[in-house]
Each structure stands twice: as structure tokens, then as C-alpha cells.
Amino acid sequence: MHAEIIAIGSELTSGAKLDTNSQWLSQRLAEHGLVVRAHHTVADDIEELVRLLRSAAERSSLVLITGGLGPTLDDLTRQMMADMAGVDLEINEAALAHLQHLFSRRNITMPERNKVQALFPVGSKVVHNPIGTAPGIWMKADFPPHADIVALPGVPAEMKRMFVEEVLPHLPQGKRLIRHARVNCFGRGESTMEELLGELTARGRDPEVGITVHEATITLRINTSGETPEECEIKIQQTKELITTQLGYLVFGEEDQELEHIVVDLLNERHQTFATLELGTGGALANRIHDYMESPRCFAGGLIYPDMQRALTGLNNLGTESFSENPSLIEVAKAARDLMETDYLLAVSDWDRDMIESDDMVPDVSIVLIADGKEVEKNFTLGGDPGIYKGRVSKAILNQLRLHLLGVDADS
Amino acid sequence: MHAEIIAIGSELTSGAKLDTNSQWLSQRLAEHGLVVRAHHTVADDIEELVRLLRSAAERSSLVLITGGLGPTLDDLTRQMMADMAGVDLEINEAALAHLQHLFSRRNITMPERNKVQALFPVGSKVVHNPIGTAPGIWMKADFPPHADIVALPGVPAEMKRMFVEEVLPHLPQGKRLIRHARVNCFGRGESTMEELLGELTARGRDPEVGITVHEATITLRINTSGETPEECEIKIQQTKELITTQLGYLVFGEEDQELEHIVVDLLNERHQTFATLELGTGGALANRIHDYMESPRCFAGGLIYPDMQRALTGLNNLGTESFSENPSLIEVAKAARDLMETDYLLAVSDWDRDMIESDDMVPDVSIVLIADGKEVEKNFTLGGDPGIYKGRVSKAILNQLRLHLLGVDADS
């Protein structure tokens, strides 16, 4: 069973808005075993729309439409469906009553023009919209392959809820369901990870393992298909175990887990605390930790200074007796840990931001972890996209703390 | 002149990747006066592709294609164009030499399969790719309206550069050029702004003024069309002046300017300094300021604590003598300013994050600005999307400092 998706609206073809609905729908259909063969985005032009809808319904057995269901003159989806089927539009009394109810609940008289939202092509069915004024329309083409044509509103929140609740349960399931899983890793580059994984990333393997990189986090995307969810689940589980065997401590989590979640959870379990001293990351590290709702228990706070000189003056003002003449980041980080009275301190040096605009120089950075009786310092070079430096350095220092908490000596 | 855009790739129709190229191209074409009537995204299926390309070339005088120009078997763009035109593919010697040069520069022997990237439909022209291995293809359909068909790589950086340098200069300009401008405002809600603007936001006005909101920043988008860039520019300038007359100090900048840019530039001009004390924003405020390359001159640093209790303990440890029994945020902020030795201090209280998961309670927040001999405190309620609380509160306190620096008394 093949599907096509049509997104309607001049604001999409003009580039004013980006269509993200078609991608989301394609993912859900793939999971359900249905293959999407094409997306189309069309301006508000009735002739064009009717022609396109007809040709899609002649090729594919499912046509999903998003947008064009509002109350204004340029909302053409109802008319397009009626024209293609050669039928009239008629008022659906139940849909009209629901519309009137929505307005009266907000103490507003329903504008006359909203009445068009209760118009449906003769022979079509209403797709209930629990959160907006635009109901969807479901109709079946009277020519082969007798496509199901389903129109939903363009507002993503409405579209998604209606698709999941009112459309997907009524679609025939494809022969091959698709399932995904993600394993998140940190600490090596993409090509090293690929080498370590060996045959696991071979094309055509089942499950297939793909590698993507986001701000230095390597995500392994496991994709498989099967006749039942259970069959998929077993295959995914086996592949996850193989990945963990190959990568060991380089794997830190799954799905949406980030390094800060792992570190905070480990510290909370142990009733330990930490603080941050940021020069180059300027608060990005603290903010990342703070975003995690469980962090207030272990994250005692952070200090931010634009450079080492002002960190020294600042820490002196804050009560540190005195530093050696040219103190190392470790010495400064220790002083910060004493002031913050925590078990651990994570420190990030500044880096030369002027180099970012240069084509042939890349800045260096140091990160330091202070624990009881132990200090770890790492130095590395920042290259590539400057937009991800802060994320990359924040993750690197969080990963040092993770490895320390797990008792891994990862100096290799 | 109408245009259509075709994006090629099963990774797009499956939802694994989002097509952003079509939106970008639509915007550029609109500026050039060309109207895009449709986008199509199609899987790697040669028959489907040929059929779609032919029908697009029969309807529209410009067809832009992205993707499918790589060296692998599922890269079908070359073949699709040749099949549609009914011609063979032939090696272009100059393109082949360029390819070989790219590989030899990296000391790699060119893989045999890359040779297909030098194949072109007979009668087509090479579109030079300065930064990648995939050249583009330009051909003219031999049936009305004799469409220009231009294929570019799918990699956005390559596609954009080639489009701007090698394609756009050779496209006929539409009769009506389109030009945009943005005016950024802060301090009132969307509907209040709309009221203050009155007739300026009327539909059909030229230039048209649209309102969008992003993390509490209100952006007024001015759109106009004209026969020359100058005509557009004059109309936009006049509308900008009307907006400023209506909104006064609510306007803070244009285009990509953010509140932190304005505040940092003002402080740098005056050789003044500031610091931050963050509870609820957890470093997001400092990080936003730090991101701006000009900030190190005036931004002396920041303190982050997860809650008031730990701020008090922390500041006590840091040398503040003692606080009153239940100190206000103003008192704590003053102590922080003394420690940081700056002209200004911006402070943000914490808020009840547990309320975020509740449907009927919304948290309160306080922001404080400490200046020489002056303190401003504002209290407000956080509602709506919790994902933007940090951005919204950070902007609110930056705006207080902006108003103070401009000498505006904005307590109304």
C-alpha cells in the first residue's frame, strides 16, 4: 500500500512557512508499514489542487492532505475534494452543532463565515477535531485503486492528535512494521565509532545501524522491520547488546537521554553535589544541567567569568586568599570548589574567540574535573562549526564526571 | 513566470530527513519576482521521477531539482533528465577533469563509481560546484513552455552557493520584486502591539505588516513588492518610520538584532559593566549575553544558584557579611553587585518548576535591576509554553536594563 501526502497553502510554496507535517506523517506511516512515495506542497489554487489530488488518488491507495480547512476564502480543501469527486458540499448538522458549542463556550457568537467549516462533500465522513474548529474530512475515491483520501488541519498539534486518534487506527496495517531505537555515545569521532562497530553498520544488515552526530554526541539509529512489534523488539534488543559489547563505556544512554541526565541521576543516587566554573562556555554548561528537572538536588550552582584574569580577581573578591603567580586552571578550579563547598567541580577554560573568524587557526580549550584527592585535566582543539563549541565542551566535561563516577579510567 | 521545485530522495519521503531546501529556494525566487506554484518530494524511483518532471516542465517555465546527483546507484537525477528528454548521457571531459582534481588534491584515487558524476544528458550544460563533487545540470525542455530545468546537489551548503552564484544571475527577473524587513519589539503582548499599530497591520496594505512572536519578542515583518529594489526600499523605510512613531521605545532593533546586542553595545559605549545573578534561569541569561562576541568588555560574570536558600549560603561563603532574616531579592542582588564590583546587576528569582506539570497553576517570577542609587523590581506570572520561560525572563530583565540606559521610565 502506497501513500502520498499533500500540504496545502501559499504560505508554504512561498517559503514563508516550512512544512514539517509531511515528515511527521511519513514517519508514522512507515512505522505502520505504509510506504510514502511522494510529498506535494501546493499553493491555494483550486484547479491545480483538483488535478493533483486526482493524479495522486489514481496512483496511491492513501492520500493524506494537511491544511486548507480554515474558514477563509483561500481555504480550498473542502471544495477541492468535492470537485474531484464531482459532488456537492452539504452542511453536516453534528459538525455545525460542535462548532457552535466551541464558540459559545468561549462566549463568542460564531462568525457567519465559520459555518463553511461544517460543509462536507456528499458521501464523505467527518474526522472529529477535539481541540480546534476545523474538522477533518475522510472520503473514498470512486475509481481504482479506490484511495482513502483524508484531509486534516495544518496546525501541527491538531493534525497530530487527530491522525493518531482518528485516522491511524482505521488504516490497514502494512505487512512490514518498522521500528526504531537510538543508542547515544560520546567520546570518539564518527569514523572511530564506525570502525569499532565493524560489520554492525554494514548496509543491508537487519537491523540496520546508522550513525548520526549532533554536537559531538554520536547517535546510533537502529531500524528494523517485522511482522509484529515483538519481532522488531527482539531484533533491536540483540543489536543493542552487540553495540554495548563493542563500545563499552562509550555508550551513555538511549533515546532522548543526554549526558547531564546520566550525571545528575548518578549524583542524586549517591547524595553528592557539584558546581561549575565556566569561562569559555559562559553559562551554557550550567544552563544545560539546570534544564533537567532533577538537577537542583545535586547542582549547587555555578560561577561564570569572561576570562582567566577576571576569574582570578573575582575569586579573590569572593574570599580566596591568594593564587600563585600564574595559576593553572586546576588551582583556580580547586579554589572554586572550596568556595562552593561541593564534592565535585567542573571547570572550563576560555578560548580565543577571535580565531573563530580565521580560516586556518583553531582555538584550544582545557577542561578540569576536581574530585576528592583527584584532578583530571584534558586539553583539546576545537575545530569545525563554532556554533557547537559550547555544547561540545559542556558534554566533554560532563562525560569526564560520568566516567569518574562509573570508575572508568578512560585516559586512552 | 511560474516555478516548481522537486526534491529527490527516499530519505525525504520516508521522513528520515526534512527538506528545507525547497523553502529556501522559494524565498529566493520570490525575492527575484518568480512565483513558486508547487514543491514535490519524490522517492528514488525512476519512472515516478520522469513522469513528475515531465508534468512539471509542461506546466511551469522553471523547474528546480535538488538531490540525486551523488555517485551511488540510487542517485537518479542525471538519468531522469536524460529519459525525459529522450537523450543519452555522455561524459563531460571538463567536469571529469575537475572531479579528478578534487580527489588528487586530497591524495585519494578517485573511486570508479564517482565517474558517473561527470555524465550529463546530451545538450545540457554543467553547473559548476566549487565546493563538492556533484556538479549541477542545466537543460531546456524541447516542448512548450520550454522550461529551464536546473538540478543542484541536495547538500544545502553546496546547493545554496551554486544557486546564488551560478543559477540566479541567469534567471529572468519577475515583474514584481519582493523585499522584506523586520522590526523587533519587546514589552507588550501580540494583541496590544496590534492595537497600537492600528491600520498598519490591515490586510492588503502596501507594505504589508505581519506580526510574529518568538520567546516574547514581537517581530513585525514588512513585505512589499515593486519594480525596482529602490522602490521597495523607500516603501519599507516609510513603514518603519510609522511603526517607530506608534511604538516608541517598544521597538529595540531590526533584522537579527536581539536585546542583548543592544544592551551590550550601549554599555560598551559608556564603558560600564554588569553582572548577573540567576536562580530560575540557571545560566541561560549569562549564556545569551556571552554568545555575543562584544560582551566580554562589559559582562563581568555571573552567579548561578538553584534556589534562594543556596544563594544566601553561597553569598555568605563568598564573603557577604550577613543578610536580614528573610532577605528580599533586591537585598541579595545588591550583595551580589558588591561582590562582582560592577555598575549594574541583573537578578532573576527562582520559580516553582513543579507547577509546570500542573494544568491550572502558573509560577510567578521576580526580576531585579540594581544600578547606582536605583533599584527596579518587576513581578510577573509565567504562563504558556514552559520551554520559553528562560528566554522570556532573560529578555525581560535585559529590557529593563535597556530602558534604564535609554532613560525611559516604562513603569506604565
Short mmCIF file of N, CA and C in Angstrom, two decimals, chain B residues 281-387:
data_model
loop_
_atom_site.label_atom_id
_atom_site.label_comp_id
_atom_site.label_asym_id
_atom_site.label_seq_id
_atom_site.Cartn_x
_atom_site.Cartn_y
_atom_site.Cartn_z
N THR B 281 16.69 31.06 35.88
CA THR B 281 17.16 30.91 34.51
C THR B 281 18.41 30.04 34.41
N GLY B 282 19.06 29.75 35.54
CA GLY B 282 20.11 28.73 35.59
C GLY B 282 21.28 28.89 34.63
N GLY B 283 21.59 30.12 34.22
CA GLY B 283 22.72 30.31 33.31
C GLY B 283 22.28 30.70 31.90
N ALA B 284 20.99 30.61 31.63
CA ALA B 284 20.50 30.93 30.28
C ALA B 284 20.71 32.41 29.96
N LEU B 285 20.54 33.28 30.97
CA LEU B 285 20.73 34.71 30.76
C LEU B 285 22.19 35.01 30.44
N ALA B 286 23.10 34.50 31.30
CA ALA B 286 24.53 34.74 31.07
C ALA B 286 24.96 34.17 29.72
N ASN B 287 24.49 33.00 29.40
CA ASN B 287 24.90 32.36 28.15
C ASN B 287 24.46 33.16 26.93
N ARG B 288 23.26 33.71 27.01
CA ARG B 288 22.73 34.54 25.93
C ARG B 288 23.62 35.78 25.72
N ILE B 289 24.02 36.39 26.82
CA ILE B 289 24.89 37.57 26.74
C ILE B 289 26.27 37.16 26.21
N HIS B 290 26.80 36.06 26.77
CA HIS B 290 28.13 35.60 26.42
C HIS B 290 28.25 35.23 24.94
N ASP B 291 27.15 34.77 24.36
CA ASP B 291 27.17 34.39 22.94
C ASP B 291 27.53 35.56 22.03
N TYR B 292 27.27 36.77 22.50
CA TYR B 292 27.54 37.95 21.68
C TYR B 292 29.01 38.31 21.83
N MET B 293 29.72 38.32 20.70
CA MET B 293 31.18 38.47 20.71
C MET B 293 31.65 39.77 21.38
N GLU B 294 30.82 40.78 21.44
CA GLU B 294 31.23 42.05 22.03
C GLU B 294 31.06 42.08 23.55
N SER B 295 30.49 41.01 24.13
CA SER B 295 30.12 41.06 25.55
C SER B 295 31.28 41.07 26.54
N PRO B 296 32.44 40.44 26.24
CA PRO B 296 33.47 40.37 27.29
C PRO B 296 33.90 41.73 27.83
N ARG B 297 33.74 42.80 27.06
CA ARG B 297 34.17 44.11 27.56
C ARG B 297 33.31 44.59 28.73
N CYS B 298 32.00 44.30 28.68
CA CYS B 298 31.13 44.86 29.73
C CYS B 298 30.56 43.79 30.68
N PHE B 299 30.58 42.53 30.27
CA PHE B 299 29.97 41.50 31.10
C PHE B 299 31.01 40.89 32.01
N ALA B 300 30.94 41.21 33.31
CA ALA B 300 31.99 40.82 34.24
C ALA B 300 31.83 39.40 34.76
N GLY B 301 30.63 38.82 34.60
CA GLY B 301 30.45 37.44 35.04
C GLY B 301 29.09 37.21 35.65
N GLY B 302 28.88 35.97 36.08
CA GLY B 302 27.57 35.62 36.60
C GLY B 302 27.64 34.61 37.72
N LEU B 303 26.62 34.66 38.58
CA LEU B 303 26.47 33.68 39.66
C LEU B 303 25.17 32.92 39.43
N ILE B 304 25.22 31.61 39.63
CA ILE B 304 24.03 30.78 39.44
C ILE B 304 23.80 29.96 40.70
N TYR B 305 22.58 29.99 41.21
CA TYR B 305 22.21 29.12 42.34
C TYR B 305 20.86 28.50 42.05
N PRO B 306 20.63 27.29 42.49
CA PRO B 306 19.36 26.64 42.16
C PRO B 306 18.17 27.24 42.92
N ASP B 307 18.39 27.86 44.09
CA ASP B 307 17.27 28.46 44.82
C ASP B 307 17.79 29.52 45.79
N MET B 308 16.87 30.25 46.42
CA MET B 308 17.25 31.37 47.27
C MET B 308 18.07 30.91 48.46
N GLN B 309 17.70 29.78 49.08
CA GLN B 309 18.43 29.31 50.24
C GLN B 309 19.91 29.12 49.91
N ARG B 310 20.15 28.46 48.77
CA ARG B 310 21.55 28.22 48.42
C ARG B 310 22.26 29.47 47.92
N ALA B 311 21.48 30.43 47.43
CA ALA B 311 22.10 31.71 47.06
C ALA B 311 22.60 32.41 48.32
N LEU B 312 21.79 32.36 49.39
CA LEU B 312 22.18 33.01 50.65
C LEU B 312 23.42 32.35 51.23
N THR B 313 23.39 31.02 51.33
CA THR B 313 24.56 30.30 51.84
C THR B 313 25.77 30.60 50.97
N GLY B 314 25.54 30.53 49.66
CA GLY B 314 26.64 30.75 48.72
C GLY B 314 27.24 32.14 48.87
N LEU B 315 26.38 33.16 48.91
CA LEU B 315 26.89 34.52 49.01
C LEU B 315 27.54 34.76 50.37
N ASN B 316 27.02 34.13 51.41
CA ASN B 316 27.68 34.21 52.71
C ASN B 316 29.08 33.64 52.63
N ASN B 317 29.19 32.43 52.04
CA ASN B 317 30.51 31.83 51.87
C ASN B 317 31.43 32.75 51.09
N LEU B 318 30.85 33.44 50.13
CA LEU B 318 31.65 34.27 49.24
C LEU B 318 32.00 35.60 49.88
N GLY B 319 31.62 35.80 51.14
CA GLY B 319 32.12 37.00 51.82
C GLY B 319 31.08 38.03 52.21
N THR B 320 29.82 37.85 51.79
CA THR B 320 28.82 38.80 52.24
C THR B 320 28.63 38.64 53.74
N GLU B 321 28.70 39.76 54.47
CA GLU B 321 28.71 39.67 55.93
C GLU B 321 27.47 38.94 56.45
N SER B 322 26.31 39.52 56.26
CA SER B 322 25.11 38.84 56.74
C SER B 322 23.89 39.46 56.10
N PHE B 323 22.86 38.67 55.97
CA PHE B 323 21.61 39.16 55.40
C PHE B 323 20.59 39.34 56.52
N SER B 324 19.55 40.12 56.26
CA SER B 324 18.44 40.20 57.21
C SER B 324 17.75 38.84 57.24
N GLU B 325 16.79 38.68 58.13
CA GLU B 325 16.26 37.33 58.36
C GLU B 325 15.67 36.69 57.10
N ASN B 326 14.86 37.45 56.40
CA ASN B 326 14.22 36.91 55.20
C ASN B 326 14.45 37.89 54.05
N PRO B 327 15.67 37.90 53.52
CA PRO B 327 16.06 39.00 52.64
C PRO B 327 15.29 38.99 51.32
N SER B 328 15.03 40.19 50.80
CA SER B 328 14.36 40.32 49.51
C SER B 328 15.36 40.05 48.40
N LEU B 329 14.84 39.83 47.19
CA LEU B 329 15.72 39.63 46.04
C LEU B 329 16.58 40.87 45.82
N ILE B 330 16.02 42.05 46.14
CA ILE B 330 16.80 43.29 45.97
C ILE B 330 18.02 43.28 46.89
N GLU B 331 17.81 42.87 48.14
CA GLU B 331 18.93 42.86 49.09
C GLU B 331 20.02 41.89 48.62
N VAL B 332 19.59 40.73 48.19
CA VAL B 332 20.55 39.72 47.73
C VAL B 332 21.27 40.21 46.48
N ALA B 333 20.52 40.84 45.57
CA ALA B 333 21.11 41.33 44.33
C ALA B 333 22.13 42.42 44.60
N LYS B 334 21.85 43.27 45.60
CA LYS B 334 22.81 44.32 45.96
C LYS B 334 24.11 43.71 46.47
N ALA B 335 23.98 42.66 47.31
CA ALA B 335 25.17 41.98 47.82
C ALA B 335 25.97 41.40 46.67
N ALA B 336 25.27 40.82 45.70
CA ALA B 336 25.95 40.22 44.54
C ALA B 336 26.67 41.31 43.73
N ARG B 337 26.03 42.48 43.61
CA ARG B 337 26.68 43.57 42.87
C ARG B 337 27.94 44.03 43.58
N ASP B 338 27.88 44.09 44.90
CA ASP B 338 29.07 44.48 45.66
C ASP B 338 30.21 43.49 45.43
N LEU B 339 29.86 42.19 45.47
CA LEU B 339 30.88 41.17 45.27
C LEU B 339 31.47 41.23 43.86
N MET B 340 30.61 41.46 42.87
CA MET B 340 31.06 41.44 41.48
C MET B 340 31.67 42.78 41.07
N GLU B 341 31.47 43.80 41.88
CA GLU B 341 32.05 45.13 41.61
C GLU B 341 31.73 45.66 40.23
N THR B 342 30.44 45.68 39.89
CA THR B 342 30.02 46.17 38.57
C THR B 342 29.09 47.37 38.73
N ASP B 343 28.81 48.05 37.60
CA ASP B 343 27.88 49.16 37.63
C ASP B 343 26.44 48.68 37.80
N TYR B 344 26.13 47.58 37.15
CA TYR B 344 24.75 47.07 37.20
C TYR B 344 24.75 45.60 37.59
N LEU B 345 23.66 45.19 38.21
CA LEU B 345 23.45 43.77 38.42
C LEU B 345 22.03 43.40 38.01
N LEU B 346 21.92 42.32 37.24
CA LEU B 346 20.61 41.80 36.83
C LEU B 346 20.35 40.52 37.60
N ALA B 347 19.21 40.47 38.30
CA ALA B 347 18.92 39.27 39.10
C ALA B 347 17.56 38.68 38.72
N VAL B 348 17.50 37.36 38.73
CA VAL B 348 16.27 36.63 38.41
C VAL B 348 15.97 35.69 39.58
N SER B 349 14.77 35.74 40.12
CA SER B 349 14.38 34.83 41.20
C SER B 349 14.19 33.42 40.65
N ASP B 350 14.02 32.45 41.54
CA ASP B 350 13.62 31.14 41.05
C ASP B 350 12.11 31.13 40.88
N TRP B 351 11.57 30.07 40.33
CA TRP B 351 10.12 29.91 40.26
C TRP B 351 9.79 28.45 40.51
N ASP B 352 8.55 28.19 40.78
CA ASP B 352 8.13 26.84 41.16
C ASP B 352 8.02 25.96 39.92
N ARG B 353 9.05 25.16 39.71
CA ARG B 353 9.07 24.36 38.48
C ARG B 353 8.06 23.21 38.52
N ASP B 354 7.64 22.84 39.73
CA ASP B 354 6.65 21.75 39.81
C ASP B 354 5.32 22.18 39.21
N MET B 355 5.07 23.50 39.24
CA MET B 355 3.80 23.99 38.69
C MET B 355 3.70 23.76 37.20
N ILE B 356 4.86 23.59 36.55
CA ILE B 356 4.86 23.46 35.10
C ILE B 356 4.04 22.26 34.66
N GLU B 357 4.07 21.20 35.49
CA GLU B 357 3.34 20.00 35.11
C GLU B 357 1.86 20.08 35.48
N SER B 358 1.51 21.12 36.23
CA SER B 358 0.11 21.29 36.61
C SER B 358 -0.63 22.06 35.54
N ASP B 359 -1.89 21.73 35.33
CA ASP B 359 -2.65 22.38 34.28
C ASP B 359 -3.22 23.73 34.71
N ASP B 360 -3.46 23.91 36.02
CA ASP B 360 -4.15 25.12 36.41
C ASP B 360 -3.37 26.08 37.30
N MET B 361 -2.07 25.81 37.51
CA MET B 361 -1.27 26.78 38.26
C MET B 361 -0.12 27.25 37.39
N VAL B 362 0.21 28.53 37.50
CA VAL B 362 1.35 29.06 36.76
C VAL B 362 2.26 29.78 37.73
N PRO B 363 3.58 29.61 37.58
CA PRO B 363 4.51 30.17 38.55
C PRO B 363 4.71 31.67 38.38
N ASP B 364 5.10 32.34 39.48
CA ASP B 364 5.48 33.76 39.46
C ASP B 364 7.00 33.87 39.44
N VAL B 365 7.48 34.99 38.93
CA VAL B 365 8.92 35.25 38.93
C VAL B 365 9.15 36.73 39.24
N SER B 366 10.29 37.04 39.85
CA SER B 366 10.69 38.44 40.06
C SER B 366 11.99 38.69 39.34
N ILE B 367 12.11 39.87 38.77
CA ILE B 367 13.39 40.29 38.21
C ILE B 367 13.78 41.62 38.84
N VAL B 368 15.07 41.79 39.04
CA VAL B 368 15.56 42.98 39.73
C VAL B 368 16.74 43.57 38.95
N LEU B 369 16.73 44.89 38.81
CA LEU B 369 17.86 45.61 38.24
C LEU B 369 18.44 46.52 39.32
N ILE B 370 19.73 46.35 39.63
CA ILE B 370 20.39 47.21 40.60
C ILE B 370 21.33 48.15 39.84
N ALA B 371 21.12 49.45 40.02
CA ALA B 371 22.02 50.44 39.44
C ALA B 371 22.49 51.34 40.57
N ASP B 372 23.37 52.29 40.26
CA ASP B 372 23.81 53.22 41.31
C ASP B 372 22.61 53.98 41.84
N GLY B 373 22.28 53.78 43.09
CA GLY B 373 21.21 54.54 43.70
C GLY B 373 19.83 54.25 43.16
N LYS B 374 19.66 53.16 42.46
CA LYS B 374 18.34 52.87 41.93
C LYS B 374 18.12 51.36 41.88
N GLU B 375 16.93 50.94 42.25
CA GLU B 375 16.58 49.53 42.11
C GLU B 375 15.22 49.45 41.42
N VAL B 376 15.11 48.55 40.45
CA VAL B 376 13.81 48.30 39.81
C VAL B 376 13.46 46.84 40.05
N GLU B 377 12.27 46.59 40.58
CA GLU B 377 11.82 45.20 40.71
C GLU B 377 10.53 45.04 39.93
N LYS B 378 10.43 43.95 39.20
CA LYS B 378 9.20 43.64 38.46
C LYS B 378 8.79 42.22 38.81
N ASN B 379 7.50 42.04 38.99
CA ASN B 379 6.98 40.70 39.26
C ASN B 379 5.99 40.35 38.17
N PHE B 380 6.09 39.16 37.64
CA PHE B 380 5.06 38.75 36.69
C PHE B 380 4.83 37.26 36.73
N THR B 381 3.77 36.87 36.04
CA THR B 381 3.34 35.48 36.06
C THR B 381 3.77 34.81 34.76
N LEU B 382 4.29 33.60 34.88
CA LEU B 382 4.71 32.84 33.71
C LEU B 382 3.58 31.92 33.27
N GLY B 383 3.12 32.07 32.03
CA GLY B 383 2.10 31.16 31.52
C GLY B 383 2.54 30.66 30.16
N GLY B 384 1.71 29.86 29.53
CA GLY B 384 2.04 29.39 28.18
C GLY B 384 3.12 28.32 28.19
N ASP B 385 3.91 28.28 27.15
CA ASP B 385 4.89 27.21 26.93
C ASP B 385 6.07 27.30 27.89
N PRO B 386 6.24 26.32 28.82
CA PRO B 386 7.36 26.35 29.76
C PRO B 386 8.71 26.33 29.05
N GLY B 387 8.76 25.83 27.82
CA GLY B 387 10.01 25.77 27.08
C GLY B 387 10.59 27.14 26.79
#
